[in-house]
CSV table of C-alpha atoms in Angstrom, one decimal:
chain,number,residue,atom,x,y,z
Q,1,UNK,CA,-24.2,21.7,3.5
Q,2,UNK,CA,-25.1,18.6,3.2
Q,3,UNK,CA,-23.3,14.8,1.7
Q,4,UNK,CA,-26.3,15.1,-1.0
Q,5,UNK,CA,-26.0,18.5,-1.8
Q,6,UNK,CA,-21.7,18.3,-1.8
Q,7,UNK,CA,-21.8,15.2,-4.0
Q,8,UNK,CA,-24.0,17.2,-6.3
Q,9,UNK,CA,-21.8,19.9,-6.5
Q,10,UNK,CA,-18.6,17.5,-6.8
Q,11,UNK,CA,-20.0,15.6,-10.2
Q,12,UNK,CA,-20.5,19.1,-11.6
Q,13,UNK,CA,-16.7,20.1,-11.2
Q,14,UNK,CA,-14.3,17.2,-10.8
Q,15,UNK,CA,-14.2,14.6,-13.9
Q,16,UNK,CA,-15.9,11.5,-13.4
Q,17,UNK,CA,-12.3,9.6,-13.6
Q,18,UNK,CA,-11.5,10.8,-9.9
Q,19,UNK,CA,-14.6,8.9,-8.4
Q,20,UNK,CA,-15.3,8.7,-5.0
Q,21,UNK,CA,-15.7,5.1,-3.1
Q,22,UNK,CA,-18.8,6.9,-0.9
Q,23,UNK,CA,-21.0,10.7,-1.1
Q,24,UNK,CA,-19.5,10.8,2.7
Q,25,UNK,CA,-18.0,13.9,3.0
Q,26,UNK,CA,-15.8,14.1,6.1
Q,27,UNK,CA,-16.1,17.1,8.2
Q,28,UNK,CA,-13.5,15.7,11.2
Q,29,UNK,CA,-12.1,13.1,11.8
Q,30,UNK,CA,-9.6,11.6,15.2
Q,31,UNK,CA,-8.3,8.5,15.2
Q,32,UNK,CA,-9.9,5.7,13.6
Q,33,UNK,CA,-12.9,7.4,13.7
Q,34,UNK,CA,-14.8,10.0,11.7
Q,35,UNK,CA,-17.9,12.0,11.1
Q,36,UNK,CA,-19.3,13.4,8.4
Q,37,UNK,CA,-21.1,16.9,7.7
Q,38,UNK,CA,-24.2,15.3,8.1
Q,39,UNK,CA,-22.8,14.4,11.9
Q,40,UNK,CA,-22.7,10.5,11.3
Q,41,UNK,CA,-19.6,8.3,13.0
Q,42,UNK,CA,-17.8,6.1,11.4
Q,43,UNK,CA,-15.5,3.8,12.3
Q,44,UNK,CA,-12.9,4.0,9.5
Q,45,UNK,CA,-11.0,0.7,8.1
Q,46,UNK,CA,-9.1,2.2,5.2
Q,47,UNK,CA,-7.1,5.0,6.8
Q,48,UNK,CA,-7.0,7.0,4.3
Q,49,UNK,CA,-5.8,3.8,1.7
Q,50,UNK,CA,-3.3,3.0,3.9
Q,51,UNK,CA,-1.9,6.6,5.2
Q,52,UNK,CA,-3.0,7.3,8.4
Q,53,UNK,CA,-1.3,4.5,10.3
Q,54,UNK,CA,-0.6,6.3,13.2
Q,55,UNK,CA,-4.5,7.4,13.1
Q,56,UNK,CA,-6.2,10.8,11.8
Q,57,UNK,CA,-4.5,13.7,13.5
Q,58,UNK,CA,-2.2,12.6,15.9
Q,59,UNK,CA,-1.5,15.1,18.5
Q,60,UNK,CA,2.4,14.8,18.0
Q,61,UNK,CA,2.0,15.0,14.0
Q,62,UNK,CA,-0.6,18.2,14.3
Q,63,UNK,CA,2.2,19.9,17.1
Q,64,UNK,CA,4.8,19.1,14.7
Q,65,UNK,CA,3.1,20.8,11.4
Q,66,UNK,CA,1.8,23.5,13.1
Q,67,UNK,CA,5.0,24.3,14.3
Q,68,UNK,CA,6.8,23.9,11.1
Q,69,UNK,CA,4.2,26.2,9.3
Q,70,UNK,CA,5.0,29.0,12.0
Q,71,UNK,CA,8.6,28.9,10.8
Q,72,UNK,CA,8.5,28.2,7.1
Q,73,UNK,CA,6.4,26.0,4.7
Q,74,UNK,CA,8.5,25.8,0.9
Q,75,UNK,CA,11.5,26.4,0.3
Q,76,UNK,CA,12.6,23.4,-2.1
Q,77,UNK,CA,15.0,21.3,-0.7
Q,78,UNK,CA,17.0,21.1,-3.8
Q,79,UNK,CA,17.6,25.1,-3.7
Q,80,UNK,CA,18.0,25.4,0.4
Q,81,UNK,CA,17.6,22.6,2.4
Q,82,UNK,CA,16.6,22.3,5.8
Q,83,UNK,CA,17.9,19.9,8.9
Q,84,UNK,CA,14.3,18.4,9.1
Q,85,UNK,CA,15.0,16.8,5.7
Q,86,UNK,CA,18.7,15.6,6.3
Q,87,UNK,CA,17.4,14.1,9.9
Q,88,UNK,CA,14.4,12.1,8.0
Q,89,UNK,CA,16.7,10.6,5.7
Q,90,UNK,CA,19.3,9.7,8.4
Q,91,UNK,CA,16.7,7.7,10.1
Q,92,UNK,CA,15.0,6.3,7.3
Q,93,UNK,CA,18.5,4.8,6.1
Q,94,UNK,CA,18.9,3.4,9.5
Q,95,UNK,CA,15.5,1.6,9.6
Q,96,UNK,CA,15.7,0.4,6.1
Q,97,UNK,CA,16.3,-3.7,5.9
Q,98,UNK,CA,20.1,-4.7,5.8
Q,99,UNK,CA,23.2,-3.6,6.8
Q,100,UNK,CA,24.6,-2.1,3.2
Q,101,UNK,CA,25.5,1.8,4.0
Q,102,UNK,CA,22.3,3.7,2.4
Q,103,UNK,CA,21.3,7.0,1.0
Q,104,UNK,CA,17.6,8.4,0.6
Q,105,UNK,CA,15.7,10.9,-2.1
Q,106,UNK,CA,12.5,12.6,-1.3
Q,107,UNK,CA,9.7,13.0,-3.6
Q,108,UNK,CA,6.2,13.4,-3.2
Q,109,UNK,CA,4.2,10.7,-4.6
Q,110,UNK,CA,4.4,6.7,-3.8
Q,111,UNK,CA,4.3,6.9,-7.7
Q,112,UNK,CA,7.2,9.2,-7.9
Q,113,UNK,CA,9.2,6.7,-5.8
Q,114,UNK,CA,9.0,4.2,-8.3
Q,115,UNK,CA,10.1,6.1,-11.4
Q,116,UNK,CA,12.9,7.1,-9.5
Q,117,UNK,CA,13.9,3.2,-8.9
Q,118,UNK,CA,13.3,2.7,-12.3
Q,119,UNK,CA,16.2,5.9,-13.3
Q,120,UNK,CA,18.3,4.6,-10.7
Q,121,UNK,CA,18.2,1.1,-11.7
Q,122,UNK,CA,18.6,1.6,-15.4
Q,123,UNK,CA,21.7,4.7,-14.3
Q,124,UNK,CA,23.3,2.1,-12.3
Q,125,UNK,CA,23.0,-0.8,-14.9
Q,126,UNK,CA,23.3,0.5,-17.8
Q,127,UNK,CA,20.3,-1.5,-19.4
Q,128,UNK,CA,16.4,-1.3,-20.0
Q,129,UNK,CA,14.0,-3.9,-19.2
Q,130,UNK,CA,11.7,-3.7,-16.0
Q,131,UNK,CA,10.3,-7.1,-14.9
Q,132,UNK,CA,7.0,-6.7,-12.8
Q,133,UNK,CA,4.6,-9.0,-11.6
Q,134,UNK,CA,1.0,-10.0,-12.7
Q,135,UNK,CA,-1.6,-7.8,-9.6
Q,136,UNK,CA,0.9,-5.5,-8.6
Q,137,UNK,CA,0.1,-1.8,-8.1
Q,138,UNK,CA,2.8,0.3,-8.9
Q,139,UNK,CA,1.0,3.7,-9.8
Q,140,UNK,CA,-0.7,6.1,-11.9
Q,141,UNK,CA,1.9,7.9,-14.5
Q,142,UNK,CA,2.4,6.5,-17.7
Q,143,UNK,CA,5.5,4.5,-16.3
Q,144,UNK,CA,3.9,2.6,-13.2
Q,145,UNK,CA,0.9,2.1,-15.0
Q,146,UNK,CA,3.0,0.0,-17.7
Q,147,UNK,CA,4.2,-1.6,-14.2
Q,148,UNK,CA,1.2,-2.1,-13.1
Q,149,UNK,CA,-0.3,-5.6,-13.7
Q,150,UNK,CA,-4.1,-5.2,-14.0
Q,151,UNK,CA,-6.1,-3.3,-16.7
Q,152,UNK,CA,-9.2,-1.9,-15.5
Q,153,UNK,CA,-9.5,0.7,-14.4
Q,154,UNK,CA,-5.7,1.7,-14.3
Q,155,UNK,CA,-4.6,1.1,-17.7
Q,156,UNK,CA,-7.8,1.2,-19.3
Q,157,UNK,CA,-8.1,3.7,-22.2
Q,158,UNK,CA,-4.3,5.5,-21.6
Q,159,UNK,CA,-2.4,3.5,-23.4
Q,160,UNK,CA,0.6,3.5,-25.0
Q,161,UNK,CA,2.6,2.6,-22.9
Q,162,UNK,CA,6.7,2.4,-21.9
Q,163,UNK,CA,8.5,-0.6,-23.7
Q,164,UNK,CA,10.9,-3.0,-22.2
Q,165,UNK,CA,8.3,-3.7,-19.3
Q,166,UNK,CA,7.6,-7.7,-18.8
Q,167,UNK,CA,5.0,-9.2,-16.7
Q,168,UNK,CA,5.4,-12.4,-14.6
Q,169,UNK,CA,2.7,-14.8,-12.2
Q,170,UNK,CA,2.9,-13.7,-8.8
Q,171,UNK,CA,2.9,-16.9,-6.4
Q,172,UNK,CA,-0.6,-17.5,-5.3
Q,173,UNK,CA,-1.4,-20.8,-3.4
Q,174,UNK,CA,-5.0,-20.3,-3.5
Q,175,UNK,CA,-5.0,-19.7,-7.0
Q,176,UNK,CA,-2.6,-22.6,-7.7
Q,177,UNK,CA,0.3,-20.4,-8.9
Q,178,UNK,CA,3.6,-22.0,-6.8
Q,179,UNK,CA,7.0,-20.3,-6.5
Q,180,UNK,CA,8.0,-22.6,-8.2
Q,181,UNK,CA,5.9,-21.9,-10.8
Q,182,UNK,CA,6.9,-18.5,-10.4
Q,183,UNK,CA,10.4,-18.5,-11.1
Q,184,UNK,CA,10.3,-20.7,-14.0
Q,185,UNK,CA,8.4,-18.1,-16.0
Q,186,UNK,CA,10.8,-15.6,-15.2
Q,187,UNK,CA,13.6,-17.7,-16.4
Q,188,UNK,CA,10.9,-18.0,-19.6
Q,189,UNK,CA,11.0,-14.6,-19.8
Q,190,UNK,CA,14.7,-14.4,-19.8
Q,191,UNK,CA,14.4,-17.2,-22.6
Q,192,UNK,CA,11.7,-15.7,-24.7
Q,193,UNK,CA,11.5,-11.8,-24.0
Q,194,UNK,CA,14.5,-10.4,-22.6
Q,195,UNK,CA,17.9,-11.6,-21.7
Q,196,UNK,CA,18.9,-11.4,-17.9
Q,197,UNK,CA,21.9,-9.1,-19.0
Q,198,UNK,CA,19.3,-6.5,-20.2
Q,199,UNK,CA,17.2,-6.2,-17.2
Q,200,UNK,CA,17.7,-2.9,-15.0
Q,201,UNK,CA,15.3,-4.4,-12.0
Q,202,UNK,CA,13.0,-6.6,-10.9
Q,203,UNK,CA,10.0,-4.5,-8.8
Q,204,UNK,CA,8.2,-6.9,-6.5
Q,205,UNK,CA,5.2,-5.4,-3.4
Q,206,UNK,CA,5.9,-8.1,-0.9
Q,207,UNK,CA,2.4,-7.7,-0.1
Q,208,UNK,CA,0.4,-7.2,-3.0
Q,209,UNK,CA,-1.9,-3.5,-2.3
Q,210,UNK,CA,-4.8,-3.7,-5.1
Q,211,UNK,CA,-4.2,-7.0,-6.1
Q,212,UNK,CA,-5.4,-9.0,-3.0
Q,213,UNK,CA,-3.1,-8.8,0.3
Q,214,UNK,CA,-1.8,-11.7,-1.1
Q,215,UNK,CA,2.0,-11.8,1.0
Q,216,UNK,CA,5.0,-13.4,-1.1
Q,217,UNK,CA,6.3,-16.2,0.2
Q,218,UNK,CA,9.8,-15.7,2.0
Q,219,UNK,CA,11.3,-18.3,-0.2
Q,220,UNK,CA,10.2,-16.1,-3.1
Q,221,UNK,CA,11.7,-12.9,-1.7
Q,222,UNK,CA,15.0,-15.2,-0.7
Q,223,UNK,CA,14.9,-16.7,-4.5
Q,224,UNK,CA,14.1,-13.1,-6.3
Q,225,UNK,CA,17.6,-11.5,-4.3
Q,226,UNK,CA,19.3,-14.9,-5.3
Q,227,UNK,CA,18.7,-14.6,-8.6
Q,228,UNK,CA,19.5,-10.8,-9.0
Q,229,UNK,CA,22.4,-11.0,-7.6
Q,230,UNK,CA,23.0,-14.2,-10.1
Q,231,UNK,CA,22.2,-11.4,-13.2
Q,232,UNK,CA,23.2,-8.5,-12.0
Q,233,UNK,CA,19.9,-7.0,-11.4
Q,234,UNK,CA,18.6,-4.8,-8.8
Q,235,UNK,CA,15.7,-5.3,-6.8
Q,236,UNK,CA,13.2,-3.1,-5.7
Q,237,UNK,CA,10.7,-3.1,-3.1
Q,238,UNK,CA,8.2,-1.5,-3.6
Q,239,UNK,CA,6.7,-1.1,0.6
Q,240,UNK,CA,4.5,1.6,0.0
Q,241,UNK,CA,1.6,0.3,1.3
Q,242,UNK,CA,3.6,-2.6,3.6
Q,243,UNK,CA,5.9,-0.1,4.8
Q,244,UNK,CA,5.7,2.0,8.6
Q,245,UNK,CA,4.8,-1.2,10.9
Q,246,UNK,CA,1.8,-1.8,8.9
Q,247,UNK,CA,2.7,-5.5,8.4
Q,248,UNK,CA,4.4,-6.3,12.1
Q,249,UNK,CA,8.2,-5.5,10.8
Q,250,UNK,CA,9.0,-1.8,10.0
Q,251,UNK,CA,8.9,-2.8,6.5
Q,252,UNK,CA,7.6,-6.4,5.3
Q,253,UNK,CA,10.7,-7.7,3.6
Q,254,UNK,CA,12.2,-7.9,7.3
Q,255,UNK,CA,9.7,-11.3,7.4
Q,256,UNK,CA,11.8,-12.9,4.8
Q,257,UNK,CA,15.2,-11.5,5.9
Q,258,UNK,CA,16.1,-10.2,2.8
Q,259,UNK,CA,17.5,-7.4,2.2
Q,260,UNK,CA,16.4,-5.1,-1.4
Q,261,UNK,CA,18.6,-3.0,-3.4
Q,262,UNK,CA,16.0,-0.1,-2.9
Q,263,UNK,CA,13.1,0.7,-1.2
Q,264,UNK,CA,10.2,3.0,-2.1
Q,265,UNK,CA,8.6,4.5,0.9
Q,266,UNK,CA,5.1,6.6,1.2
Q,267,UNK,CA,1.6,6.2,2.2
Q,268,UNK,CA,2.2,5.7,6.2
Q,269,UNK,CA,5.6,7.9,6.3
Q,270,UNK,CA,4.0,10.8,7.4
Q,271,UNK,CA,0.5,10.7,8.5
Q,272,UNK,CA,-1.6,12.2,6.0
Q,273,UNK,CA,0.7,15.0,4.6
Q,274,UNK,CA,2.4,14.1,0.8
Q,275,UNK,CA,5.9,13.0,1.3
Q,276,UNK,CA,7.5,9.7,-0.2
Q,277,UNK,CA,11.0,8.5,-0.6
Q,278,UNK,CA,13.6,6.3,-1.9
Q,279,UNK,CA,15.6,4.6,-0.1
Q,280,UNK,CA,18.8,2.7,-1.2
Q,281,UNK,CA,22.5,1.0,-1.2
Q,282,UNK,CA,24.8,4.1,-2.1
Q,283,UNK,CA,26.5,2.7,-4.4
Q,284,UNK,CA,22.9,2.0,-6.7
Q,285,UNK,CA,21.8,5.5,-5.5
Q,286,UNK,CA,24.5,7.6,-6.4
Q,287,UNK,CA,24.2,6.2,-10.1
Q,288,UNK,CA,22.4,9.5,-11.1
Q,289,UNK,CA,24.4,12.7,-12.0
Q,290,UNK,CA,23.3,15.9,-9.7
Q,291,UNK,CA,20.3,17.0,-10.9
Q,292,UNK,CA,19.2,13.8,-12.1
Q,293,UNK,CA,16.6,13.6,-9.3
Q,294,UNK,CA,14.5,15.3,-7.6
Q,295,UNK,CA,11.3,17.8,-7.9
Q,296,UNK,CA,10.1,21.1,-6.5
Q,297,UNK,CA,7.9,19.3,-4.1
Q,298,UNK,CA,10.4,16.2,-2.7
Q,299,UNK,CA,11.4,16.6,0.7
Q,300,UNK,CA,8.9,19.5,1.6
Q,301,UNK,CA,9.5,20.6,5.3
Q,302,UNK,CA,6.0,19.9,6.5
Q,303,UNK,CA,6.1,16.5,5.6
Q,304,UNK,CA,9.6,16.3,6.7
Q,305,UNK,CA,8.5,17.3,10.3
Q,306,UNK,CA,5.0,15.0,10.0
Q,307,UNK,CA,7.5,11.8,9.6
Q,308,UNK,CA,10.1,12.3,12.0
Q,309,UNK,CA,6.7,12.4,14.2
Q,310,UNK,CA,5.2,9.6,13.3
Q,311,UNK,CA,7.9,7.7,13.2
Q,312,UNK,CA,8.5,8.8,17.0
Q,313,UNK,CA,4.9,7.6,17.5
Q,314,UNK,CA,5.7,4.3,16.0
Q,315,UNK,CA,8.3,3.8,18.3
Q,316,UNK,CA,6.7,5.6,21.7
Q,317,UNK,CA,3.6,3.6,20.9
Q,318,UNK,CA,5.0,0.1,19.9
Q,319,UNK,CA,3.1,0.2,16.9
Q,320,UNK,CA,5.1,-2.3,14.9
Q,321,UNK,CA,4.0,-5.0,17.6
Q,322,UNK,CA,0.8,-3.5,17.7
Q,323,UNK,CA,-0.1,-4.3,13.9
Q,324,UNK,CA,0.7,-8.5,15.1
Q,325,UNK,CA,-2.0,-7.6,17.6
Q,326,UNK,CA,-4.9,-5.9,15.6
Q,327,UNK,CA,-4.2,-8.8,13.0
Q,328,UNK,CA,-4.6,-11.4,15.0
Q,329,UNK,CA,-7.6,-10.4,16.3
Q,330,UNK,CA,-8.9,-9.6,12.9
Q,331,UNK,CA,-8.1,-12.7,12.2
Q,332,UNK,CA,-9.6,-14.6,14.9
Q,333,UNK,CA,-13.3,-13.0,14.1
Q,334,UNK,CA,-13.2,-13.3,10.6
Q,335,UNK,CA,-12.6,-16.4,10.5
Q,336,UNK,CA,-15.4,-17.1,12.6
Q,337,UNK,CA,-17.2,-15.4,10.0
Q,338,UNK,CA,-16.1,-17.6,7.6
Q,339,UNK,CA,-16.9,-20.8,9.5
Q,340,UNK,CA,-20.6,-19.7,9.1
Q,341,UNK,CA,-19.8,-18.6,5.6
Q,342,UNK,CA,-17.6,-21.2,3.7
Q,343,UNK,CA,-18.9,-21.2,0.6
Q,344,UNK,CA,-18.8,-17.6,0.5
Q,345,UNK,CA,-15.6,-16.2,1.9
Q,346,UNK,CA,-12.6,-18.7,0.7
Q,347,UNK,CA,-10.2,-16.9,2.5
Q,348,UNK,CA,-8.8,-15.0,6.0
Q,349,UNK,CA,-5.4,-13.8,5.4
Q,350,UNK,CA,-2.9,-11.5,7.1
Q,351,UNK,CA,-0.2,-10.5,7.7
Q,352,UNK,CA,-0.1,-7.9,10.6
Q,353,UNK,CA,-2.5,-5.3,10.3
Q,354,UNK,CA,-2.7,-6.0,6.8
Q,355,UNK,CA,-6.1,-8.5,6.6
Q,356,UNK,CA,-8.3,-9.3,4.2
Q,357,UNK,CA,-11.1,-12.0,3.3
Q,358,UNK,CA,-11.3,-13.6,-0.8
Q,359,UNK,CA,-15.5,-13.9,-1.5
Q,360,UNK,CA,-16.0,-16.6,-4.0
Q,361,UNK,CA,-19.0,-18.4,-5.5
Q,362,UNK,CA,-19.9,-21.8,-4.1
Q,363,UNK,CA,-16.5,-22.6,-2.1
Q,364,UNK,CA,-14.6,-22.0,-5.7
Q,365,UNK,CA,-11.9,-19.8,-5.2
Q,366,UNK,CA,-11.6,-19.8,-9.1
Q,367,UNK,CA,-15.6,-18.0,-9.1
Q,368,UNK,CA,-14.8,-14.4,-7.8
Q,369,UNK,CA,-17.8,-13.1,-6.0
Q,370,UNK,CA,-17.6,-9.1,-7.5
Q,371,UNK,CA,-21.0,-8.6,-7.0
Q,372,UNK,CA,-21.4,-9.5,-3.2
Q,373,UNK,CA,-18.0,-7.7,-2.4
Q,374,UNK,CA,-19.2,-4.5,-4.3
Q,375,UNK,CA,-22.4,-4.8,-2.5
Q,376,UNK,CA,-20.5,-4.8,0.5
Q,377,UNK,CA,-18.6,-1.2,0.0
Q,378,UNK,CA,-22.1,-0.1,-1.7
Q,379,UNK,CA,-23.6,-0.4,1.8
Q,380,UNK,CA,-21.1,0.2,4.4
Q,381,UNK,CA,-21.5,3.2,5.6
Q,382,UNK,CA,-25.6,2.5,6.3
Q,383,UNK,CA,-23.4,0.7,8.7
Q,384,UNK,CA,-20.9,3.2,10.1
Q,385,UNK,CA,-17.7,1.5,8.4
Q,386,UNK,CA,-15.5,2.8,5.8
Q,387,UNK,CA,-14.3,-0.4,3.8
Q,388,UNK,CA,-12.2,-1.2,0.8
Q,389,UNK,CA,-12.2,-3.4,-1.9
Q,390,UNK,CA,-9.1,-5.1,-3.8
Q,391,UNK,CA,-8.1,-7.9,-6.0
Q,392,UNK,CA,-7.6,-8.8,-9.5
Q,393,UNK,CA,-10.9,-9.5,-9.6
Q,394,UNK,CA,-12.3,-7.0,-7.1
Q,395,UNK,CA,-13.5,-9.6,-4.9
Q,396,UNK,CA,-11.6,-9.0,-1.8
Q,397,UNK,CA,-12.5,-6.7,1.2
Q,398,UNK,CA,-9.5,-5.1,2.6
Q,399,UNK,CA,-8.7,-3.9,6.1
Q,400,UNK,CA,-6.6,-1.0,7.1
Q,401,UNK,CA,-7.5,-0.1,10.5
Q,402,UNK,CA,-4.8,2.9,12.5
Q,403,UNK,CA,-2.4,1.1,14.0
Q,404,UNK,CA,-3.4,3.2,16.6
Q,405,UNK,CA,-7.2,1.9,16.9
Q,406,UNK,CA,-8.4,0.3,20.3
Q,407,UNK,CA,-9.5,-3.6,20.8
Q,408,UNK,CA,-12.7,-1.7,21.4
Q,409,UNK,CA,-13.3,-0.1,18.5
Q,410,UNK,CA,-12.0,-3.3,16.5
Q,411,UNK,CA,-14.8,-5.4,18.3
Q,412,UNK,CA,-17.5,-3.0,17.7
Q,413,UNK,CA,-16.3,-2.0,13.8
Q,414,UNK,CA,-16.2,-6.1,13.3
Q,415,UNK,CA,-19.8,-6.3,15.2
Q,416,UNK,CA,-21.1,-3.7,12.5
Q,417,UNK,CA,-19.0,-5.8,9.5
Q,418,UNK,CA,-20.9,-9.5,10.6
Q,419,UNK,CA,-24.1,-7.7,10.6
Q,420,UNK,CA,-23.8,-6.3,7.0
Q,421,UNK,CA,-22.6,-9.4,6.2
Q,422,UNK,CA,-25.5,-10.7,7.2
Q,423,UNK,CA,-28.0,-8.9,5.7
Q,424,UNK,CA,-26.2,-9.7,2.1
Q,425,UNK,CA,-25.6,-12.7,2.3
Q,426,UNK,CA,-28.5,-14.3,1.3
Q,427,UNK,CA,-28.6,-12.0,-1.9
């Protein structure tokens, strides 16, 4: 068994739409390392997209599952429940930004999460329209794919989709796109599109995911909650990939003290095991009629357990405080990297462990270098790194690393990232 012969066998079975970023087929992994069945170490960067911030199999999350399995693994929490569920959502309401009272669904995809906002939003309003924002990442199902602002490949080919969904610029500095800017088009939208009294919500990621680790300006976040509260209009945060310390606050809208209507929550909530939530004033979240919500998977005990852990991790470990650290040093060396490169890499942005570096064409941050960025994934793992790419033009490298991961391993992952650099660069 070899990554050769399993990547051979993998084309053969699995449609060519479920890709995979590298024929690296992971045999174990700990930490914010792993091997592969070939027995080559890596030093992995992308957690998993995100998931693993408390790294791969944490002692307390393995105790915790292993522990749950020995008892029971299914029995749907919407037929008979379980304490592990009711305890999750107590402390998830308690953590959330704000200090409205709060409820909390489970579900069991980050894309779940936001269809539910969307019913509970449009329940509690009684109205239609969706307003997202140009980038975002919102999911795969018909309805966060309409969300979704990019094209390829998530919208590509599966149209049509949901009405009543409008797009708007998200505030970019480096691409020239202001708040101000911003906010005028959605009152254009309002004028031309859709009146204010017909929009449900208004879904924002205060740090974009797939379209850059760009971070919204707190006077954006501050001006979005103003002017929902103007209309009548809830906002959602969408912190699935933000969320779990990953960006220095619990969840990122803390930075801009604002405080959403409702929250989706997945990715880092449990350490690798499929559990996602929503989480929300009451008020907005008892909209629904029983049985509005919900789905044989939401809330599954196993992932239940995995979260209370890792949210005891978080806090045992200081990893909220840890993710200003690992930025800062991310930040520190690639921007050395960029004082060699500064034609080539227009950018060094972070916000806590959330970093990433914009490859251009001759200084131009309006020239997108694709090819050098998708050269860069191409031949990462020669190197021992799992990487991954971003942005509305897929010119951005991304960096997850486990909240978890040592300065050591940081220094000699970043050590492995200048040389590939180097050795593209020219090309």
């Amino acid at each position: 068994m070899t990554n050769i012969s399993l990547q051979e066998r993998k084309v053969k079975v699995i449609a060519r739409g479920q890709g995979n970023v590298y024929p690296v087929y992971v045999d174990r992994a700990d930490n914010a390392e792993l091997w592969d069945v070939d027995g080559n170490r890596y030093i992995d960067f992308g957690t998993g997209i995100a998931v693993c911030n408390t790294g791969h199999s944490h002692p307390k999350v393995v105790a915790a599952v292993k522990d749950q399995l020995d008892k029971f693994s299914h029995t749907c929490v919407m037929v008979n429940p379980y304490e592990s569920a009711v305890e999750l959502a107590e402390k998830l309401t308690e953590l959330a930004p704000g200090d409205s009272d709060k409820k909390a669904i489970f579900v069991t995809t980050g894309a779940e999460a936001v269809e539910n906002c969307v019913k509970i939003a449009r329940a509690h309003t009684g109205r239609r329209g969706v307003i997202a924002f140009n980038g975002g990442f919102h999911g795969r199902t018909n309805l966060t794919m309409a969300l979704t602002g990019k094209i390829s490949p998530y919208k590509h080919l599966f149209g049509p989709f949901p009405g009543d969904i409008y797009h708007a610029p998200f505030p970019t500095e480096l691409h020239d796109v202001s708040v101000k800017a911003s906010l005028k088009a959605l009152e254009n939208l309002f004028k031309v599109d859709i009146a204010p009294m017909d929009v449900a919500a208004i879904i924002v990621e205060p740090v974009q995911g797939e379209g850059g680790f760009y971070a919204a300006p707190a006077e954006f976040l501050q001006a979005l909650r103003a002017l929902c509260d103007r209309h009548g209009i809830v906002l959602i945060a969408d912190e699935i990939q933000t969320g779990f310390g990953r960006t220095g606050k619990m969840f990122s809208f803390e930075h801009a003290v604002v405080e959403p209507d409702l929250i989706t929550m997945a990715k880092g909530i449990a350490g690798g095991f499929p559990i996602a939530a929503v989480v929300g004033k009451s008020d907005i979240m008892d909209a629904p009629l029983p049985g509005g919500l919900g789905g044989t998977y939401g809330g599954s005990p196993v992932g239940c357990v995995a979260a209370l852990a890792v949210l005891e991790v978080i806090k045992e470990q200081g990893l909220v405080k840890r993710a200003d650290q690992i930025g800062q040093i991310f930040n520190e060396q690639l921007s050395l990297l960029q004082s060699r490169y500064p034609k080539v890499i227009a950018e060094v942005r972070n916000q806590g462990a959330m970093i990433a570096i914009e490859l251009v064409n001759q200084g131009d941050s309006e020239q997108p270098n694709t090819a050098l960025t998708q050269a860069i994934i191409a031949n990462a793992a020669k190197y021992g790194l799992i990487l991954l790419a971003c942005g509305f033009y897929g010119n951005v490298i991304r960096f997850l690393p486990a909240l978890t991961i040592s300065d050591e391993l940081i220094y000699e992952g970043l050590d492995k990232f200048n040389q590939l650099f180097d050795s593209l660069s020219d090309a």
